[in-house]
Amino acid sequence: MTTDNSTSTSTYTYESDGPAAVAVIGLGQMGTRLAQAFLAAGYRTTVWNRTAAKADALVVQGAVRAASAAEAIEAADLVVVCLPDYGTVGDVLRPASAAGAAGGLRGKVLVNLTSGTPEEAREMAGLASGLGAAYLDGAAMSGTRLVGRPEALFVLSGSADAFAAHREVLGALGDSVHLGADPALAAVYDTALFGLAWGALAGFHHAVALAGAAGVEPTEFAAVAAGHMPFVTSLMTEHARQLADGRFPDDDGTVDVHAAAMEHLVLASRAEGVGAELPELVKSLLERASADGYGAAGIASVARVLREGARHA
Ligand SMILES: NC(=O)c1ccc[n+]([C@@H]2O[C@H](COP(=O)([O-])OP(=O)(O)OC[C@H]3O[C@@H](n4cnc5c(N)ncnc54)[C@H](OP(=O)(O)O)[C@@H]3O)[C@@H](O)[C@H]2O)c1
């Protein structure tokens, strides 16, 4: 048995006998895939959704339909919620936990896979603690299609004991990673990785438009672009090391050299009638780094400039 000490009023304890029973509350696009992944892994899965008909297909696949959120909570050790926002999660869990004949969430593990901000995650950890549950905040990072496959990344943070106790069942969702005891960390990674993915995708969308203007088919371009990505990810590792060291060697070109090259991309885009917003944005970041004295430094210095800018804003 493991006792969780991460929250002051939580009474969560974990008995290791028998497989965990799971509840999924919220059967939208994501919640449905979560429930399917638990079912596919052989876990007894109880489901509840405001619109009951959305559980029909899952029941055919082996899920148990709960008549209320309170009934779903009662049926499970691990309660997974996936609703549009944290306000809705609170609105559903407060009365459901109070109405539960067996004590609602008391002694259970609440896993919240609803998207939100770090501040909302901390507030939800407080609510869970008040209801006597151990809390894991989390985020699904790989859309719905990959859920249940090993490459589907789920980031989780909060109670380390709860994660250790339910690591296997959470592994049914994909690559479930515990980031640390601070419940806000999952939302920090969620928002940061969302920005990273969009930066990469926006770059791709611009690139495929520019190549398309020259007659290159999107699929043809994507094949070459995908082969280029290992170099880009290797730069992330290298730049992270440089940021940790506080030194920005110019091995991959200086900030000023990249700013000049980015101007070529702006001009080439305009010449083809392709939107130049993205290269203009990157050029402005490089120029800001140069104005801050990093013109002759390596391009990882842009991250430091952004960080310092945020600190002094
Ligand atoms: N879909 C994705 O690819 C994806 C990826 C990563 C993260 N997420 C996150 O996962 C969460 C859910 O997304 P989703 O795509 O599954 O949303 P969705 O398809 O719109 O489903 C929303 C779910 O919330 C329920 N709901 C809405 N308002 C409610 C209320 N007041 N009381 C009770 N239930 C309520 C809906 O029930 P009804 O059926 O009754 O309307 C439905 O089950 C969001 O925070 C989203 O950001 C989604």
Coordinates of C-alpha atoms and ligand atoms in Angstrom, one line a residue:
M1 CA 0.0 0.0 0.0
T2 CA 1.2 3.5 -0.9
T3 CA 0.0 6.6 0.9
D4 CA 0.0 9.9 -1.1
N5 CA 1.4 12.9 0.8
S6 CA 1.3 15.4 -2.0
T7 CA -2.0 17.0 -0.9
S8 CA -2.9 18.0 2.6
T9 CA -6.4 16.6 2.8
S10 CA -6.2 13.7 0.4
T11 CA -7.1 10.3 1.8
Y12 CA -5.9 8.4 -1.2
T13 CA -4.5 5.0 -0.6
Y14 CA -3.7 2.3 -3.1
E15 CA -4.5 -1.3 -2.5
S16 CA -2.5 -3.4 -5.0
D17 CA -4.8 -6.4 -5.2
G18 CA -6.5 -6.9 -8.6
P19 CA -6.6 -4.8 -11.8
A20 CA -7.8 -1.2 -11.6
A21 CA -11.3 -0.4 -12.7
V22 CA -11.5 2.7 -14.8
A23 CA -14.2 5.3 -15.3
V24 CA -14.3 7.7 -18.2
I25 CA -16.4 10.8 -17.8
G26 CA -17.0 12.8 -21.0
L27 CA -17.3 10.9 -24.2
G28 CA -16.5 13.5 -26.8
Q29 CA -14.0 12.8 -29.6
M30 CA -11.1 12.3 -27.1
G31 CA -13.0 10.7 -24.2
T32 CA -14.4 8.0 -26.6
R33 CA -10.9 7.1 -27.7
L34 CA -9.7 7.0 -24.2
A35 CA -12.4 4.6 -23.2
Q36 CA -11.7 2.5 -26.3
A37 CA -8.0 2.2 -25.4
F38 CA -8.9 1.1 -21.8
L39 CA -11.3 -1.5 -23.2
A40 CA -8.8 -2.7 -25.7
A41 CA -6.3 -3.2 -22.9
G42 CA -8.8 -5.4 -21.0
Y43 CA -9.7 -3.0 -18.2
R44 CA -13.2 -2.9 -16.8
T45 CA -14.3 0.5 -18.1
T46 CA -17.4 2.4 -16.9
V47 CA -18.5 5.4 -18.9
W48 CA -20.7 8.4 -18.5
N49 CA -21.6 11.2 -20.9
R50 CA -24.2 14.0 -20.6
T51 CA -25.8 12.8 -23.8
A52 CA -26.3 9.1 -23.0
A53 CA -26.5 7.9 -26.6
K54 CA -22.7 8.7 -27.1
A55 CA -22.0 5.7 -24.9
D56 CA -24.0 3.2 -27.0
A57 CA -21.1 2.1 -29.3
L58 CA -18.8 1.8 -26.3
V59 CA -21.3 -0.4 -24.5
V60 CA -21.3 -2.7 -27.6
Q61 CA -17.5 -2.8 -27.3
G62 CA -17.7 -3.9 -23.6
A63 CA -18.0 -0.7 -21.6
V64 CA -20.4 -0.5 -18.6
R65 CA -22.9 2.4 -18.9
A66 CA -23.3 4.5 -15.7
A67 CA -26.5 6.4 -15.2
S68 CA -24.7 9.3 -13.7
A69 CA -21.2 10.7 -13.2
A70 CA -21.6 9.7 -9.5
E71 CA -22.3 6.1 -10.5
A72 CA -19.3 6.1 -12.8
I73 CA -17.0 7.4 -10.0
E74 CA -18.3 4.7 -7.6
A75 CA -17.5 1.9 -10.1
A76 CA -13.8 2.8 -10.5
D77 CA -10.4 3.3 -8.8
L78 CA -9.2 5.5 -11.5
V79 CA -11.5 8.3 -12.7
V80 CA -10.6 9.9 -16.0
V81 CA -12.3 13.1 -17.0
C82 CA -12.2 14.7 -20.5
L83 CA -14.5 17.6 -20.8
P84 CA -14.3 20.9 -22.8
D85 CA -12.8 23.0 -20.0
Y86 CA -12.0 23.0 -16.3
G87 CA -15.1 24.9 -15.3
T88 CA -17.2 22.1 -16.7
V89 CA -15.0 19.5 -14.9
G90 CA -15.7 21.2 -11.6
D91 CA -19.4 21.5 -12.4
V92 CA -19.6 17.8 -13.0
L93 CA -17.4 16.5 -10.3
R94 CA -18.5 18.6 -7.3
P95 CA -22.1 17.4 -7.2
A96 CA -21.2 13.9 -8.5
S97 CA -18.7 13.4 -5.7
A98 CA -21.1 14.7 -3.1
A99 CA -23.9 12.4 -4.4
G100 CA -21.8 9.3 -4.5
A101 CA -23.1 6.8 -2.0
A102 CA -19.7 5.4 -1.4
G103 CA -18.0 8.7 -0.7
G104 CA -17.6 10.1 -4.2
L105 CA -14.0 10.7 -5.2
R106 CA -12.6 10.0 -1.7
G107 CA -9.7 7.6 -1.8
K108 CA -9.7 7.5 -5.7
V109 CA -7.3 8.8 -8.3
L110 CA -8.7 11.6 -10.5
V111 CA -6.9 12.0 -13.9
N112 CA -8.0 15.1 -15.7
L113 CA -7.2 15.1 -19.4
T114 CA -9.1 18.3 -20.1
S115 CA -7.0 21.1 -21.7
G116 CA -6.4 24.1 -19.6
T117 CA -3.8 26.5 -18.1
P118 CA -1.2 25.8 -15.4
E119 CA -3.2 27.9 -13.0
E120 CA -6.4 26.0 -13.7
A121 CA -4.5 22.7 -13.0
R122 CA -3.4 23.9 -9.6
E123 CA -6.9 25.0 -8.7
M124 CA -8.2 21.6 -9.9
A125 CA -5.6 19.8 -7.7
G126 CA -7.0 21.8 -4.8
L127 CA -10.6 20.7 -5.6
A128 CA -9.5 17.1 -5.9
S129 CA -7.7 17.3 -2.6
G130 CA -10.8 18.8 -1.0
L131 CA -12.8 15.9 -2.3
G132 CA -10.2 13.4 -0.9
A133 CA -8.8 12.3 -4.3
A134 CA -5.2 12.0 -5.5
Y135 CA -4.8 14.1 -8.6
L136 CA -3.0 13.8 -11.9
D137 CA -3.4 16.5 -14.4
G138 CA -2.7 15.5 -17.9
A139 CA -2.8 16.3 -21.6
A140 CA -3.2 14.2 -24.7
M141 CA -0.5 15.4 -27.1
S142 CA -1.1 13.3 -30.1
G143 CA -4.6 14.0 -31.2
T144 CA -7.3 11.3 -31.2
R145 CA -6.1 8.9 -33.9
L146 CA -3.0 7.6 -32.1
V147 CA -4.7 7.0 -28.7
G148 CA -4.0 3.5 -27.5
R149 CA -0.8 3.2 -29.5
P150 CA 2.7 3.3 -28.0
E151 CA 3.6 6.5 -29.9
A152 CA 0.6 8.5 -28.4
L153 CA 2.2 10.9 -25.9
F154 CA 0.3 11.7 -22.7
V155 CA 2.0 14.1 -20.3
L156 CA 0.9 13.8 -16.7
S157 CA 1.9 15.6 -13.5
G158 CA 0.8 15.6 -9.9
S159 CA 0.7 12.8 -7.3
A160 CA 3.8 10.6 -8.0
D161 CA 2.3 7.8 -5.9
A162 CA -0.9 7.8 -7.9
F163 CA 1.1 7.6 -11.2
A164 CA 3.3 4.8 -9.9
A165 CA 0.2 2.9 -8.8
H166 CA -1.6 3.3 -12.1
R167 CA 1.3 3.5 -14.5
E168 CA 0.2 0.3 -16.2
V169 CA -3.4 1.3 -16.8
L170 CA -2.4 4.7 -17.9
G171 CA 0.1 3.0 -20.3
A172 CA -3.0 1.6 -22.1
L173 CA -3.4 5.2 -23.5
G174 CA 0.0 5.3 -25.1
D175 CA 3.3 6.7 -23.9
S176 CA 2.2 8.1 -20.6
V177 CA 4.9 10.2 -19.0
H178 CA 5.0 11.6 -15.5
L179 CA 6.7 15.0 -15.5
G180 CA 6.8 15.7 -11.7
A181 CA 4.7 16.4 -8.6
D182 CA 3.6 19.9 -9.5
P183 CA 0.1 19.4 -11.1
A184 CA 0.7 22.5 -13.3
L185 CA 3.6 20.9 -15.2
A186 CA 1.4 18.9 -17.6
A187 CA -0.4 22.1 -18.7
V188 CA 3.0 23.9 -19.0
Y189 CA 4.2 21.1 -21.4
D190 CA 0.8 21.0 -23.1
T191 CA 0.9 24.7 -24.0
A192 CA 4.6 24.7 -24.8
L193 CA 4.4 21.6 -27.0
F194 CA 1.2 23.0 -28.7
G195 CA 3.2 26.1 -29.6
L196 CA 6.1 23.9 -30.8
A197 CA 3.9 21.8 -33.0
W198 CA 2.2 24.8 -34.5
G199 CA 5.6 26.5 -35.1
A200 CA 6.7 23.4 -37.1
L201 CA 3.3 23.1 -38.8
A202 CA 3.1 26.8 -39.7
G203 CA 6.6 26.4 -41.2
F204 CA 5.4 23.4 -43.2
H205 CA 2.3 25.2 -44.4
H206 CA 4.3 28.1 -45.6
A207 CA 6.9 25.9 -47.2
V208 CA 4.4 23.7 -49.0
A209 CA 2.7 26.9 -50.3
L210 CA 6.0 28.3 -51.6
A211 CA 7.1 25.0 -53.2
G212 CA 3.6 24.6 -54.6
A213 CA 3.9 28.0 -56.3
A214 CA 6.9 26.4 -58.2
G215 CA 4.8 23.5 -59.2
V216 CA 5.9 21.0 -56.5
E217 CA 3.1 18.6 -55.3
P218 CA 2.4 18.7 -51.5
T219 CA 3.1 15.0 -51.1
E220 CA 6.3 15.2 -53.0
F221 CA 7.5 18.1 -50.9
A222 CA 6.3 16.4 -47.6
A223 CA 8.5 13.4 -48.4
V224 CA 11.6 15.5 -48.6
A225 CA 10.6 17.7 -45.6
A226 CA 10.1 14.6 -43.4
G227 CA 13.6 13.5 -44.2
H228 CA 14.9 16.9 -43.1
M229 CA 13.3 16.8 -39.7
P230 CA 15.9 14.7 -37.9
F231 CA 18.4 17.5 -38.6
V232 CA 15.9 20.0 -37.1
T233 CA 15.3 17.9 -34.0
S234 CA 19.1 17.4 -33.6
L235 CA 19.3 21.2 -33.4
M236 CA 16.7 21.3 -30.6
T237 CA 19.0 19.0 -28.5
E238 CA 22.1 21.0 -29.4
H239 CA 20.4 24.4 -28.7
A240 CA 19.1 23.1 -25.3
R241 CA 22.6 22.2 -24.4
Q242 CA 23.9 25.7 -25.4
L243 CA 21.1 27.4 -23.4
A244 CA 22.1 25.3 -20.4
D245 CA 25.8 26.3 -20.9
G246 CA 24.9 29.9 -21.6
R247 CA 27.2 29.9 -24.7
F248 CA 26.0 30.3 -28.3
P249 CA 28.6 29.2 -30.8
D250 CA 28.0 30.2 -34.4
D251 CA 28.6 26.7 -35.8
D252 CA 25.2 26.8 -37.6
G253 CA 25.5 30.4 -38.7
T254 CA 25.2 33.7 -36.7
V255 CA 21.9 35.5 -36.0
D256 CA 22.8 38.2 -38.6
V257 CA 23.5 35.6 -41.3
H258 CA 20.2 33.9 -40.6
A259 CA 18.4 37.3 -40.6
A260 CA 19.8 38.0 -44.1
A261 CA 18.7 34.5 -45.3
M262 CA 15.2 35.0 -43.8
E263 CA 14.9 38.3 -45.8
H264 CA 15.5 36.1 -49.0
L265 CA 12.6 33.9 -47.9
V266 CA 10.4 37.0 -47.3
L267 CA 11.3 38.3 -50.8
A268 CA 10.8 34.9 -52.5
S269 CA 7.4 34.5 -50.8
R270 CA 6.2 37.9 -51.9
A271 CA 7.5 37.3 -55.5
E272 CA 5.3 34.2 -55.7
G273 CA 2.3 35.8 -54.0
V274 CA 2.6 33.6 -51.0
G275 CA 1.8 35.0 -47.6
A276 CA 5.1 36.2 -46.0
E277 CA 3.8 36.6 -42.4
L278 CA 5.7 33.7 -41.0
P279 CA 9.2 34.5 -42.4
E280 CA 8.6 38.2 -41.4
L281 CA 7.9 37.1 -37.9
V282 CA 11.1 35.0 -37.7
K283 CA 13.1 37.8 -39.2
S284 CA 11.7 40.2 -36.6
L285 CA 12.8 37.7 -33.8
L286 CA 16.3 37.5 -35.3
E287 CA 16.5 41.3 -35.7
R288 CA 15.5 41.6 -32.0
A289 CA 18.3 39.2 -31.0
S290 CA 20.7 41.2 -33.1
A291 CA 19.6 44.5 -31.5
D292 CA 20.1 42.9 -28.1
G293 CA 23.8 42.3 -29.0
Y294 CA 23.6 38.7 -30.3
G295 CA 24.1 39.4 -34.0
A296 CA 27.5 37.6 -34.1
A297 CA 26.2 34.8 -31.8
G298 CA 24.6 31.5 -32.7
I299 CA 20.9 31.3 -33.3
A300 CA 20.0 29.5 -30.0
S301 CA 20.5 33.0 -28.5
V302 CA 17.0 33.8 -29.8
A303 CA 15.5 31.7 -27.0
R304 CA 17.4 33.6 -24.4
V305 CA 16.2 36.9 -25.9
L306 CA 12.6 35.6 -25.8
R307 CA 13.0 34.5 -22.2
E308 CA 14.5 37.8 -21.1
G309 CA 11.9 39.7 -22.9
A310 CA 9.1 37.9 -21.1
R311 CA 10.9 38.4 -17.8
H312 CA 11.1 42.2 -18.3
A313 CA 7.7 42.6 -19.9
Ligands
LIG1 N1 -10.2 16.1 -29.8 C1 -8.8 16.2 -29.8 O1 -8.1 15.9 -30.7 C2 -8.1 16.6 -28.5 C3 -6.7 16.5 -28.4 C4 -6.1 16.9 -27.2 C5 -6.9 17.4 -26.2 N2 -8.2 17.5 -26.3 C6 -9.0 18.1 -25.2 O2 -9.9 17.1 -24.7 C7 -11.0 17.8 -24.1 C8 -12.3 17.2 -24.8 O3 -12.2 17.4 -26.2 P1 -13.1 16.7 -27.2 O4 -12.5 16.9 -28.5 O5 -13.3 15.3 -26.7 O6 -14.4 17.5 -27.1 P2 -15.8 17.2 -27.7 O7 -15.8 16.2 -28.8 O8 -16.4 18.5 -28.0 O9 -16.6 16.6 -26.5 C9 -17.0 17.4 -25.3 C10 -17.6 16.5 -24.3 O10 -17.9 17.2 -23.1 C11 -19.2 17.0 -22.8 N3 -19.8 18.2 -22.2 C12 -19.8 19.5 -22.7 N4 -20.4 20.4 -21.9 C13 -20.8 19.6 -20.8 C14 -21.4 19.9 -19.6 N5 -21.8 21.2 -19.3 N6 -21.7 18.9 -18.7 C15 -21.3 17.7 -19.0 N7 -20.7 17.3 -20.1 C16 -20.4 18.3 -21.0 C17 -19.9 16.7 -24.1 O11 -21.1 16.0 -23.8 P3 -22.3 15.9 -24.8 O12 -22.0 14.8 -25.7 O13 -23.5 15.8 -24.0 O14 -22.3 17.2 -25.6 C18 -18.9 15.8 -24.7 O15 -18.8 14.5 -24.2 C19 -10.8 19.3 -24.4 O16 -10.3 20.0 -23.3 C20 -9.8 19.3 -25.6 O17 -9.0 20.5 -25.6 C21 -8.9 17.1 -27.4

